[in-house]
Structure formats: structure tokens, C-alpha cells
Amino acid sequence: MPPVLETERLLLRPLELADADQVQRLFPQWEIVQYLNAVVPWPYPEDGALSYFRDRALPAMARGDEWHWTLRRKQNPAQVIGAIGLIRGEHDNRGFWLAPDWQRRGLMTEAVIAVNDYCFDVLGFPVLRAPKPSRTKPRAVSPRKPACA
Ligand SMILES: CC(C)(COP(=O)(O)OP(=O)(O)OC[C@H]1O[C@@H](n2cnc3c(N)ncnc32)[C@H](O)[C@@H]1OP(=O)(O)O)[C@@H](O)C(=O)NCCC(=O)NCCS
């Protein structure tokens, strides 16, 4: 399991199954999901966070293939406001999202710096591939569903 990471304003806590409830309430917003890899289901299932944590993320962390953290403000460590993760492999080694209320304050920049340092200095990744999401070319909406949740 990865350690707790700390930045000026944030605590990055290793993902736990107990975080699933908060993430389920926060994450399924098209404003967030539209920029993510299409592997994230949309519409987001009611047990989406729990099943992803239990069946994918936590086993991958236990194998040493992935490292995920929830983001919390030091001022309110009980509240999850986003997440960031590293994935071993040839593509897409890093992913992150932040709740809309907390965006545009430089918080993810802080988290990314801490996680990049962990990636290179502790895990010893030789390279980190991080495709850039774009406002001008967001993920296509499922033809079955409207753009908004
Ligand atoms: C991308 C995201 C994590 C940025 O978080 P944030 O805390 O608002 O980012 P910061 O305030 O640290 O800003 C970092 C830089 O990214 C830019 N930025 C932030 N959101 C952006 C967006 N949606 N599109 C383009 N640029 C963006 C900021 O302008 C800033 O650039 P600057 O330093 O040149 O001003 C947040 O917008 C988010 O969760 N978006 C939805 C999910 C997503 O896109 N995840 C990334 C896919 S891997």
C-alpha cells in the first residue's frame, strides 16, 4: 500500500473500500466523467465506486500494479474531494479528478507534484505517460444517454 502523501493544503490517503460511499456521491458527474477514459461507465452504476474499488483498484494496489489516493483538504480530512492514481503499464500511467466545487484553485497541481515525485523517486518509473484531456475534444457521450446526469 502506498503511504499518505502530504502537500501544502492536501492529504493524499491511500484508497480504502470505506471511501466508496463518498466517492459514489461525488464522482458521477458528467462535468468530471466526460474527460476521463471511456473505460469509466456512463451512466455510472449505483454500485460503481464500490465495485471498482473492490474488484479492480484495491486488488491492483495489492499486486503492486496501481497506486491510488483520495484527496482531502487538511482543513477537513474526513471529506473526500477527489482522487489521483498511478497505473503501471505502457499507456495512461496517471489519472485524476476533482469535485467541481474545488477546481481552479491549484489543488490538483499540488497533488500531481506529490504523486509525480512518488512515481519517479520511490517507485522508480522511468517514464510517466499522461495523455491530456481537452475541453475541445471531450469524451463522446453514450448514444443511449444525454450529456448530463
Ligand atoms: C483536471 C482537473 C483535475 C484540474 O484540477 P484543478 O485543481 O482545477 O487544477 P489546477 O487548479 O491545479 O489547475 C492546473 C492547470 O490546469 C488548468 N486546467 C484546470 N482544469 C482544466 C480543464 N478542464 N481544461 C483545461 N485546463 C484546465 C488550469 O488552468 C491550470 O493551468 P495554469 O496553471 O496554466 O493556470 C479538474 O478540472 C477535473 O477533475 N476535471 C475533470 C476530470 C479530468 O479532466 N481529469 C483529468 C483526466 S486524467
Short mmCIF file of N, CA and C and ligand atoms in Angstrom, two decimals:
data_model
loop_
_atom_site.label_atom_id
_atom_site.label_comp_id
_atom_site.label_asym_id
_atom_site.label_seq_id
_atom_site.Cartn_x
_atom_site.Cartn_y
_atom_site.Cartn_z
N MET A 1 0.84 -1.19 0.00
CA MET A 1 0.00 0.00 0.00
C MET A 1 0.88 1.25 0.00
N PRO A 2 0.48 2.27 -0.73
CA PRO A 2 1.28 3.50 -0.74
C PRO A 2 1.12 4.23 0.59
N PRO A 3 2.04 5.15 0.87
CA PRO A 3 1.94 5.93 2.10
C PRO A 3 0.95 7.09 1.93
N VAL A 4 0.60 7.73 3.04
CA VAL A 4 -0.10 9.00 2.98
C VAL A 4 0.90 10.02 2.41
N LEU A 5 0.45 10.81 1.44
CA LEU A 5 1.28 11.90 0.92
C LEU A 5 0.67 13.22 1.39
N GLU A 6 1.51 14.21 1.50
CA GLU A 6 1.06 15.49 2.05
C GLU A 6 1.55 16.61 1.15
N THR A 7 0.69 17.59 0.92
CA THR A 7 1.11 18.81 0.22
C THR A 7 0.77 19.98 1.14
N GLU A 8 0.96 21.18 0.63
CA GLU A 8 0.68 22.34 1.48
C GLU A 8 -0.76 22.31 2.02
N ARG A 9 -1.73 22.00 1.12
CA ARG A 9 -3.14 22.07 1.53
C ARG A 9 -3.85 20.73 1.59
N LEU A 10 -3.18 19.67 1.11
CA LEU A 10 -3.89 18.40 0.93
C LEU A 10 -3.25 17.24 1.67
N LEU A 11 -4.12 16.28 2.02
CA LEU A 11 -3.67 14.95 2.41
C LEU A 11 -4.10 14.00 1.29
N LEU A 12 -3.18 13.16 0.87
CA LEU A 12 -3.49 12.12 -0.10
C LEU A 12 -3.45 10.80 0.65
N ARG A 13 -4.64 10.21 0.84
CA ARG A 13 -4.72 8.97 1.62
C ARG A 13 -4.89 7.79 0.69
N PRO A 14 -4.19 6.70 0.93
CA PRO A 14 -4.37 5.51 0.09
C PRO A 14 -5.84 5.11 0.05
N LEU A 15 -6.28 4.77 -1.13
CA LEU A 15 -7.69 4.41 -1.32
C LEU A 15 -8.09 3.25 -0.41
N GLU A 16 -9.29 3.36 0.17
CA GLU A 16 -9.84 2.28 1.00
C GLU A 16 -11.26 1.99 0.55
N LEU A 17 -11.71 0.78 0.84
CA LEU A 17 -13.08 0.42 0.48
C LEU A 17 -14.09 1.36 1.14
N ALA A 18 -13.75 1.82 2.34
CA ALA A 18 -14.65 2.70 3.08
C ALA A 18 -14.86 4.04 2.39
N ASP A 19 -14.01 4.39 1.42
CA ASP A 19 -14.17 5.65 0.70
C ASP A 19 -15.25 5.57 -0.37
N ALA A 20 -15.71 4.36 -0.66
CA ALA A 20 -16.61 4.17 -1.81
C ALA A 20 -17.90 4.99 -1.69
N ASP A 21 -18.45 5.06 -0.49
CA ASP A 21 -19.71 5.80 -0.32
C ASP A 21 -19.55 7.27 -0.72
N GLN A 22 -18.51 7.89 -0.20
CA GLN A 22 -18.30 9.32 -0.52
C GLN A 22 -18.04 9.51 -2.00
N VAL A 23 -17.23 8.63 -2.57
CA VAL A 23 -16.90 8.77 -3.99
C VAL A 23 -18.15 8.55 -4.84
N GLN A 24 -18.98 7.62 -4.44
CA GLN A 24 -20.21 7.37 -5.20
C GLN A 24 -21.11 8.61 -5.21
N ARG A 25 -21.09 9.37 -4.14
CA ARG A 25 -21.93 10.58 -4.08
C ARG A 25 -21.32 11.73 -4.87
N LEU A 26 -20.00 11.72 -5.01
CA LEU A 26 -19.29 12.87 -5.57
C LEU A 26 -18.91 12.71 -7.05
N PHE A 27 -18.47 11.53 -7.41
CA PHE A 27 -17.80 11.32 -8.70
C PHE A 27 -18.73 11.31 -9.92
N PRO A 28 -19.93 10.68 -9.84
CA PRO A 28 -20.71 10.52 -11.07
C PRO A 28 -21.35 11.82 -11.55
N GLN A 29 -20.53 12.73 -12.03
CA GLN A 29 -21.00 13.99 -12.60
C GLN A 29 -20.39 14.07 -13.99
N TRP A 30 -21.21 14.33 -14.97
CA TRP A 30 -20.70 14.36 -16.35
C TRP A 30 -19.58 15.40 -16.50
N GLU A 31 -19.67 16.46 -15.71
CA GLU A 31 -18.65 17.50 -15.71
C GLU A 31 -17.26 16.90 -15.41
N ILE A 32 -17.23 15.82 -14.64
CA ILE A 32 -15.98 15.13 -14.35
C ILE A 32 -15.74 14.03 -15.37
N VAL A 33 -16.73 13.17 -15.54
CA VAL A 33 -16.53 11.92 -16.27
C VAL A 33 -16.26 12.15 -17.76
N GLN A 34 -16.78 13.23 -18.32
CA GLN A 34 -16.63 13.44 -19.76
C GLN A 34 -15.16 13.51 -20.19
N TYR A 35 -14.27 13.86 -19.26
CA TYR A 35 -12.87 13.99 -19.63
C TYR A 35 -12.07 12.71 -19.36
N LEU A 36 -12.72 11.70 -18.78
CA LEU A 36 -11.99 10.50 -18.37
C LEU A 36 -12.03 9.44 -19.46
N ASN A 37 -11.15 8.48 -19.29
CA ASN A 37 -11.08 7.36 -20.19
C ASN A 37 -12.45 6.68 -20.31
N ALA A 38 -12.78 6.25 -21.52
CA ALA A 38 -14.11 5.66 -21.76
C ALA A 38 -14.31 4.36 -20.99
N VAL A 39 -13.29 3.86 -20.32
CA VAL A 39 -13.46 2.66 -19.50
C VAL A 39 -14.36 2.97 -18.29
N VAL A 40 -14.48 4.25 -17.93
CA VAL A 40 -15.38 4.62 -16.84
C VAL A 40 -16.81 4.55 -17.38
N PRO A 41 -17.66 3.70 -16.78
CA PRO A 41 -19.01 3.53 -17.34
C PRO A 41 -19.86 4.78 -17.18
N TRP A 42 -20.69 5.02 -18.16
CA TRP A 42 -21.64 6.13 -18.10
C TRP A 42 -22.91 5.73 -18.81
N PRO A 43 -24.06 5.78 -18.19
CA PRO A 43 -24.28 6.30 -16.84
C PRO A 43 -23.58 5.45 -15.79
N TYR A 44 -23.21 6.10 -14.71
CA TYR A 44 -22.42 5.44 -13.68
C TYR A 44 -23.33 4.58 -12.81
N PRO A 45 -23.00 3.30 -12.64
CA PRO A 45 -23.88 2.42 -11.86
C PRO A 45 -23.96 2.83 -10.39
N GLU A 46 -25.04 2.42 -9.75
CA GLU A 46 -25.23 2.78 -8.34
C GLU A 46 -24.17 2.19 -7.43
N ASP A 47 -23.59 1.07 -7.85
CA ASP A 47 -22.50 0.47 -7.05
C ASP A 47 -21.16 0.66 -7.77
N GLY A 48 -21.08 1.66 -8.63
CA GLY A 48 -19.89 1.85 -9.46
C GLY A 48 -18.61 2.02 -8.66
N ALA A 49 -18.65 2.87 -7.63
CA ALA A 49 -17.43 3.11 -6.85
C ALA A 49 -17.05 1.86 -6.06
N LEU A 50 -18.03 1.27 -5.42
CA LEU A 50 -17.75 0.09 -4.60
C LEU A 50 -17.18 -1.04 -5.46
N SER A 51 -17.80 -1.32 -6.57
CA SER A 51 -17.32 -2.44 -7.38
C SER A 51 -15.96 -2.14 -8.00
N TYR A 52 -15.73 -0.88 -8.39
CA TYR A 52 -14.41 -0.53 -8.94
C TYR A 52 -13.33 -0.65 -7.86
N PHE A 53 -13.63 -0.16 -6.68
CA PHE A 53 -12.62 -0.24 -5.60
C PHE A 53 -12.34 -1.71 -5.26
N ARG A 54 -13.44 -2.46 -5.05
CA ARG A 54 -13.32 -3.83 -4.53
C ARG A 54 -12.72 -4.79 -5.58
N ASP A 55 -13.16 -4.63 -6.83
CA ASP A 55 -12.80 -5.64 -7.84
C ASP A 55 -11.61 -5.24 -8.70
N ARG A 56 -11.31 -3.94 -8.79
CA ARG A 56 -10.24 -3.50 -9.69
C ARG A 56 -9.12 -2.79 -8.95
N ALA A 57 -9.46 -1.66 -8.33
CA ALA A 57 -8.39 -0.80 -7.81
C ALA A 57 -7.65 -1.43 -6.63
N LEU A 58 -8.39 -1.92 -5.64
CA LEU A 58 -7.71 -2.45 -4.45
C LEU A 58 -6.91 -3.72 -4.77
N PRO A 59 -7.44 -4.67 -5.56
CA PRO A 59 -6.60 -5.81 -5.95
C PRO A 59 -5.35 -5.38 -6.72
N ALA A 60 -5.49 -4.40 -7.60
CA ALA A 60 -4.32 -3.93 -8.36
C ALA A 60 -3.31 -3.27 -7.43
N MET A 61 -3.79 -2.58 -6.42
CA MET A 61 -2.87 -1.98 -5.44
C MET A 61 -2.15 -3.09 -4.66
N ALA A 62 -2.90 -4.13 -4.29
CA ALA A 62 -2.30 -5.23 -3.54
C ALA A 62 -1.24 -5.95 -4.38
N ARG A 63 -1.44 -6.02 -5.69
CA ARG A 63 -0.46 -6.66 -6.58
C ARG A 63 0.75 -5.78 -6.83
N GLY A 64 0.64 -4.48 -6.49
CA GLY A 64 1.72 -3.56 -6.80
C GLY A 64 1.68 -3.05 -8.23
N ASP A 65 0.49 -3.07 -8.85
CA ASP A 65 0.36 -2.57 -10.22
C ASP A 65 -0.26 -1.18 -10.28
N GLU A 66 -0.94 -0.77 -9.22
CA GLU A 66 -1.58 0.55 -9.20
C GLU A 66 -1.44 1.16 -7.81
N TRP A 67 -1.48 2.49 -7.77
CA TRP A 67 -1.36 3.24 -6.52
C TRP A 67 -2.42 4.34 -6.58
N HIS A 68 -3.39 4.29 -5.69
CA HIS A 68 -4.49 5.27 -5.72
C HIS A 68 -4.59 5.97 -4.38
N TRP A 69 -4.91 7.24 -4.45
CA TRP A 69 -5.12 8.04 -3.24
C TRP A 69 -6.43 8.83 -3.39
N THR A 70 -7.13 9.03 -2.27
CA THR A 70 -8.20 10.03 -2.24
C THR A 70 -7.58 11.34 -1.79
N LEU A 71 -8.17 12.43 -2.24
CA LEU A 71 -7.69 13.77 -1.89
C LEU A 71 -8.61 14.37 -0.85
N ARG A 72 -8.01 14.92 0.17
CA ARG A 72 -8.75 15.57 1.25
C ARG A 72 -8.02 16.86 1.59
N ARG A 73 -8.79 17.88 1.96
CA ARG A 73 -8.15 19.10 2.45
C ARG A 73 -7.70 18.89 3.88
N LYS A 74 -6.55 19.41 4.21
CA LYS A 74 -6.08 19.30 5.59
C LYS A 74 -7.08 19.94 6.55
N GLN A 75 -7.80 20.94 6.05
CA GLN A 75 -8.78 21.61 6.91
C GLN A 75 -9.98 20.73 7.24
N ASN A 76 -10.22 19.69 6.40
CA ASN A 76 -11.36 18.80 6.64
C ASN A 76 -11.01 17.41 6.10
N PRO A 77 -10.16 16.69 6.83
CA PRO A 77 -9.63 15.42 6.30
C PRO A 77 -10.68 14.33 6.13
N ALA A 78 -11.84 14.49 6.75
CA ALA A 78 -12.86 13.44 6.60
C ALA A 78 -13.54 13.50 5.24
N GLN A 79 -13.46 14.62 4.58
CA GLN A 79 -14.19 14.82 3.33
C GLN A 79 -13.32 14.52 2.11
N VAL A 80 -13.73 13.56 1.31
CA VAL A 80 -13.04 13.28 0.05
C VAL A 80 -13.45 14.33 -0.98
N ILE A 81 -12.47 14.92 -1.67
CA ILE A 81 -12.80 15.91 -2.70
C ILE A 81 -12.32 15.48 -4.09
N GLY A 82 -11.61 14.37 -4.17
CA GLY A 82 -11.13 13.91 -5.47
C GLY A 82 -10.24 12.71 -5.30
N ALA A 83 -9.58 12.35 -6.37
CA ALA A 83 -8.70 11.19 -6.31
C ALA A 83 -7.62 11.31 -7.37
N ILE A 84 -6.54 10.58 -7.15
CA ILE A 84 -5.45 10.54 -8.11
C ILE A 84 -4.83 9.15 -8.04
N GLY A 85 -4.36 8.66 -9.17
CA GLY A 85 -3.80 7.33 -9.17
C GLY A 85 -2.71 7.15 -10.21
N LEU A 86 -1.84 6.20 -9.93
CA LEU A 86 -0.78 5.79 -10.87
C LEU A 86 -1.05 4.35 -11.29
N ILE A 87 -0.75 4.07 -12.55
CA ILE A 87 -1.00 2.74 -13.10
C ILE A 87 0.25 2.30 -13.85
N ARG A 88 0.75 1.13 -13.50
CA ARG A 88 1.89 0.58 -14.21
C ARG A 88 1.46 0.18 -15.62
N GLY A 89 2.31 0.37 -16.61
CA GLY A 89 1.95 -0.07 -17.96
C GLY A 89 2.48 0.86 -19.03
N GLU A 90 2.13 0.55 -20.27
CA GLU A 90 2.65 1.27 -21.43
C GLU A 90 1.84 2.51 -21.78
N HIS A 91 0.63 2.62 -21.23
CA HIS A 91 -0.24 3.75 -21.57
C HIS A 91 -0.85 4.34 -20.30
N ASP A 92 -1.24 5.60 -20.37
CA ASP A 92 -2.07 6.22 -19.31
C ASP A 92 -1.62 5.83 -17.90
N ASN A 93 -0.47 6.32 -17.50
CA ASN A 93 0.06 5.94 -16.19
C ASN A 93 -0.51 6.76 -15.03
N ARG A 94 -1.28 7.80 -15.34
CA ARG A 94 -1.77 8.63 -14.23
C ARG A 94 -3.18 9.12 -14.55
N GLY A 95 -4.05 9.12 -13.55
CA GLY A 95 -5.40 9.65 -13.73
C GLY A 95 -5.79 10.44 -12.50
N PHE A 96 -6.66 11.43 -12.68
CA PHE A 96 -7.10 12.21 -11.51
C PHE A 96 -8.40 12.92 -11.80
N TRP A 97 -9.10 13.24 -10.75
CA TRP A 97 -10.34 14.05 -10.86
C TRP A 97 -10.54 14.78 -9.56
N LEU A 98 -11.23 15.90 -9.67
CA LEU A 98 -11.50 16.73 -8.50
C LEU A 98 -12.95 17.21 -8.59
N ALA A 99 -13.64 17.23 -7.46
CA ALA A 99 -15.02 17.70 -7.46
C ALA A 99 -15.08 19.14 -7.96
N PRO A 100 -16.08 19.47 -8.77
CA PRO A 100 -16.16 20.80 -9.37
C PRO A 100 -16.03 21.95 -8.36
N ASP A 101 -16.59 21.80 -7.18
CA ASP A 101 -16.51 22.88 -6.18
C ASP A 101 -15.08 23.25 -5.81
N TRP A 102 -14.16 22.31 -6.01
CA TRP A 102 -12.78 22.54 -5.56
C TRP A 102 -11.82 22.76 -6.71
N GLN A 103 -12.34 22.83 -7.91
CA GLN A 103 -11.46 23.03 -9.07
C GLN A 103 -10.99 24.48 -9.18
N ARG A 104 -9.95 24.66 -9.99
CA ARG A 104 -9.42 26.00 -10.31
C ARG A 104 -8.85 26.72 -9.09
N ARG A 105 -8.28 25.97 -8.17
CA ARG A 105 -7.61 26.58 -7.01
C ARG A 105 -6.18 26.07 -6.91
N GLY A 106 -5.73 25.36 -7.93
CA GLY A 106 -4.36 24.84 -7.90
C GLY A 106 -4.20 23.58 -7.06
N LEU A 107 -5.32 23.00 -6.62
CA LEU A 107 -5.20 21.83 -5.74
C LEU A 107 -4.64 20.61 -6.48
N MET A 108 -5.13 20.37 -7.70
CA MET A 108 -4.62 19.18 -8.39
C MET A 108 -3.16 19.35 -8.77
N THR A 109 -2.75 20.58 -9.02
CA THR A 109 -1.32 20.81 -9.28
C THR A 109 -0.50 20.34 -8.08
N GLU A 110 -0.95 20.67 -6.88
CA GLU A 110 -0.25 20.20 -5.68
C GLU A 110 -0.21 18.68 -5.61
N ALA A 111 -1.37 18.06 -5.86
CA ALA A 111 -1.44 16.60 -5.77
C ALA A 111 -0.55 15.94 -6.82
N VAL A 112 -0.56 16.49 -8.02
CA VAL A 112 0.23 15.90 -9.11
C VAL A 112 1.73 15.98 -8.80
N ILE A 113 2.15 17.08 -8.22
CA ILE A 113 3.58 17.20 -7.89
C ILE A 113 3.99 16.10 -6.89
N ALA A 114 3.15 15.91 -5.86
CA ALA A 114 3.46 14.88 -4.85
C ALA A 114 3.46 13.49 -5.46
N VAL A 115 2.49 13.22 -6.33
CA VAL A 115 2.38 11.88 -6.92
C VAL A 115 3.47 11.66 -7.97
N ASN A 116 3.79 12.69 -8.72
CA ASN A 116 4.91 12.54 -9.67
C ASN A 116 6.20 12.23 -8.93
N ASP A 117 6.44 12.93 -7.83
CA ASP A 117 7.66 12.65 -7.06
C ASP A 117 7.67 11.21 -6.58
N TYR A 118 6.51 10.75 -6.09
CA TYR A 118 6.42 9.36 -5.62
C TYR A 118 6.69 8.39 -6.78
N CYS A 119 6.12 8.72 -7.92
CA CYS A 119 6.26 7.88 -9.11
C CYS A 119 7.73 7.70 -9.50
N PHE A 120 8.46 8.79 -9.56
CA PHE A 120 9.85 8.70 -10.03
C PHE A 120 10.82 8.37 -8.90
N ASP A 121 10.62 9.00 -7.74
CA ASP A 121 11.64 8.87 -6.68
C ASP A 121 11.47 7.60 -5.86
N VAL A 122 10.24 7.15 -5.68
CA VAL A 122 10.01 5.96 -4.84
C VAL A 122 9.76 4.73 -5.69
N LEU A 123 8.83 4.83 -6.64
CA LEU A 123 8.53 3.66 -7.47
C LEU A 123 9.58 3.44 -8.55
N GLY A 124 10.28 4.49 -8.92
CA GLY A 124 11.34 4.36 -9.91
C GLY A 124 10.84 4.18 -11.33
N PHE A 125 9.64 4.69 -11.63
CA PHE A 125 9.18 4.66 -13.02
C PHE A 125 10.21 5.38 -13.89
N PRO A 126 10.56 4.82 -15.05
CA PRO A 126 11.47 5.53 -15.95
C PRO A 126 10.75 6.63 -16.73
N VAL A 127 9.44 6.48 -16.89
CA VAL A 127 8.67 7.45 -17.66
C VAL A 127 7.23 7.42 -17.15
N LEU A 128 6.54 8.55 -17.28
CA LEU A 128 5.13 8.62 -16.88
C LEU A 128 4.36 9.15 -18.08
N ARG A 129 3.47 8.34 -18.61
CA ARG A 129 2.68 8.76 -19.78
C ARG A 129 1.32 9.25 -19.29
N ALA A 130 1.01 10.50 -19.59
CA ALA A 130 -0.23 11.09 -19.08
C ALA A 130 -0.91 11.87 -20.19
N PRO A 131 -1.78 11.20 -20.97
CA PRO A 131 -2.49 11.91 -22.04
C PRO A 131 -3.30 13.07 -21.47
N LYS A 132 -3.39 14.13 -22.25
CA LYS A 132 -4.03 15.35 -21.76
C LYS A 132 -5.51 15.38 -22.16
N PRO A 133 -6.40 15.57 -21.18
CA PRO A 133 -7.79 15.76 -21.57
C PRO A 133 -7.96 17.14 -22.17
N SER A 134 -8.99 17.29 -22.98
CA SER A 134 -9.17 18.57 -23.67
C SER A 134 -10.61 19.02 -23.60
N ARG A 135 -10.81 20.32 -23.39
CA ARG A 135 -12.16 20.86 -23.42
C ARG A 135 -12.73 20.82 -24.84
N THR A 136 -11.84 20.90 -25.83
CA THR A 136 -12.33 20.97 -27.20
C THR A 136 -12.63 19.59 -27.77
N LYS A 137 -12.13 18.55 -27.13
CA LYS A 137 -12.40 17.21 -27.65
C LYS A 137 -12.71 16.28 -26.48
N PRO A 138 -13.83 16.54 -25.79
CA PRO A 138 -14.17 15.67 -24.67
C PRO A 138 -14.64 14.31 -25.15
N ARG A 139 -14.74 13.41 -24.22
CA ARG A 139 -15.22 12.06 -24.50
C ARG A 139 -16.61 12.12 -25.11
N ALA A 140 -16.86 11.27 -26.09
CA ALA A 140 -18.18 11.24 -26.70
C ALA A 140 -19.21 10.75 -25.69
N VAL A 141 -20.39 11.30 -25.79
CA VAL A 141 -21.47 10.87 -24.92
C VAL A 141 -22.01 9.54 -25.44
N SER A 142 -22.37 8.69 -24.53
CA SER A 142 -23.01 7.45 -24.94
C SER A 142 -24.24 7.79 -25.77
N PRO A 143 -24.40 7.15 -26.94
CA PRO A 143 -25.58 7.48 -27.76
C PRO A 143 -26.88 7.16 -27.05
N ARG A 144 -26.82 6.35 -26.00
CA ARG A 144 -28.03 5.97 -25.29
C ARG A 144 -28.45 7.03 -24.28
N LYS A 145 -27.54 7.92 -23.95
CA LYS A 145 -27.82 8.80 -22.82
C LYS A 145 -27.54 10.26 -23.16
N PRO A 146 -28.24 11.19 -22.50
CA PRO A 146 -27.93 12.61 -22.70
C PRO A 146 -26.62 12.98 -22.03
N ALA A 147 -26.16 14.20 -22.29
CA ALA A 147 -24.84 14.62 -21.80
C ALA A 147 -24.83 14.85 -20.31
N CYS A 148 -25.96 15.08 -19.71
CA CYS A 148 -25.96 15.40 -18.28
C CYS A 148 -26.54 14.24 -17.48
N ALA A 149 -25.99 14.10 -16.27
CA ALA A 149 -26.50 13.04 -15.40
C ALA A 149 -27.85 13.47 -14.84
C1 LIG B 1 -8.40 18.41 -14.47
C2 LIG B 1 -8.71 18.76 -13.01
C3 LIG B 1 -8.28 17.64 -12.11
C4 LIG B 1 -7.93 20.02 -12.68
O1 LIG B 1 -7.98 20.22 -11.27
P1 LIG B 1 -7.72 21.68 -10.67
O2 LIG B 1 -7.38 21.53 -9.22
O3 LIG B 1 -8.86 22.54 -11.03
O4 LIG B 1 -6.44 22.10 -11.47
P2 LIG B 1 -5.47 23.28 -11.06
O5 LIG B 1 -6.26 24.39 -10.40
O6 LIG B 1 -4.33 22.70 -10.30
O7 LIG B 1 -5.02 23.79 -12.48
C5 LIG B 1 -3.96 23.18 -13.17
C6 LIG B 1 -3.88 23.74 -14.57
O8 LIG B 1 -4.82 23.06 -15.38
C7 LIG B 1 -5.70 24.01 -15.99
N1 LIG B 1 -6.99 23.36 -16.03
C8 LIG B 1 -7.74 23.00 -14.98
N2 LIG B 1 -8.86 22.41 -15.42
C9 LIG B 1 -8.79 22.39 -16.78
C10 LIG B 1 -9.63 21.90 -17.82
N3 LIG B 1 -10.79 21.28 -17.56
N4 LIG B 1 -9.23 22.05 -19.11
C11 LIG B 1 -8.08 22.67 -19.38
N5 LIG B 1 -7.25 23.16 -18.46
C12 LIG B 1 -7.60 23.01 -17.17
C13 LIG B 1 -5.65 25.22 -15.11
O9 LIG B 1 -5.97 26.39 -15.84
C14 LIG B 1 -4.21 25.23 -14.68
O10 LIG B 1 -3.38 25.75 -15.68
P3 LIG B 1 -2.48 27.02 -15.36
O11 LIG B 1 -1.58 26.60 -14.23
O12 LIG B 1 -1.77 27.24 -16.64
O13 LIG B 1 -3.45 28.07 -14.98
C15 LIG B 1 -10.21 19.03 -12.80
O14 LIG B 1 -10.62 20.04 -13.68
C16 LIG B 1 -11.06 17.79 -13.07
O15 LIG B 1 -11.23 16.95 -12.19
N6 LIG B 1 -11.59 17.69 -14.29
C17 LIG B 1 -12.45 16.55 -14.65
C18 LIG B 1 -11.66 15.25 -14.72
C19 LIG B 1 -10.42 15.35 -15.58
O16 LIG B 1 -10.36 16.05 -16.55
N7 LIG B 1 -9.39 14.59 -15.15
C20 LIG B 1 -8.17 14.51 -15.88
C21 LIG B 1 -8.20 13.37 -16.81
S1 LIG B 1 -6.82 12.30 -16.46
#
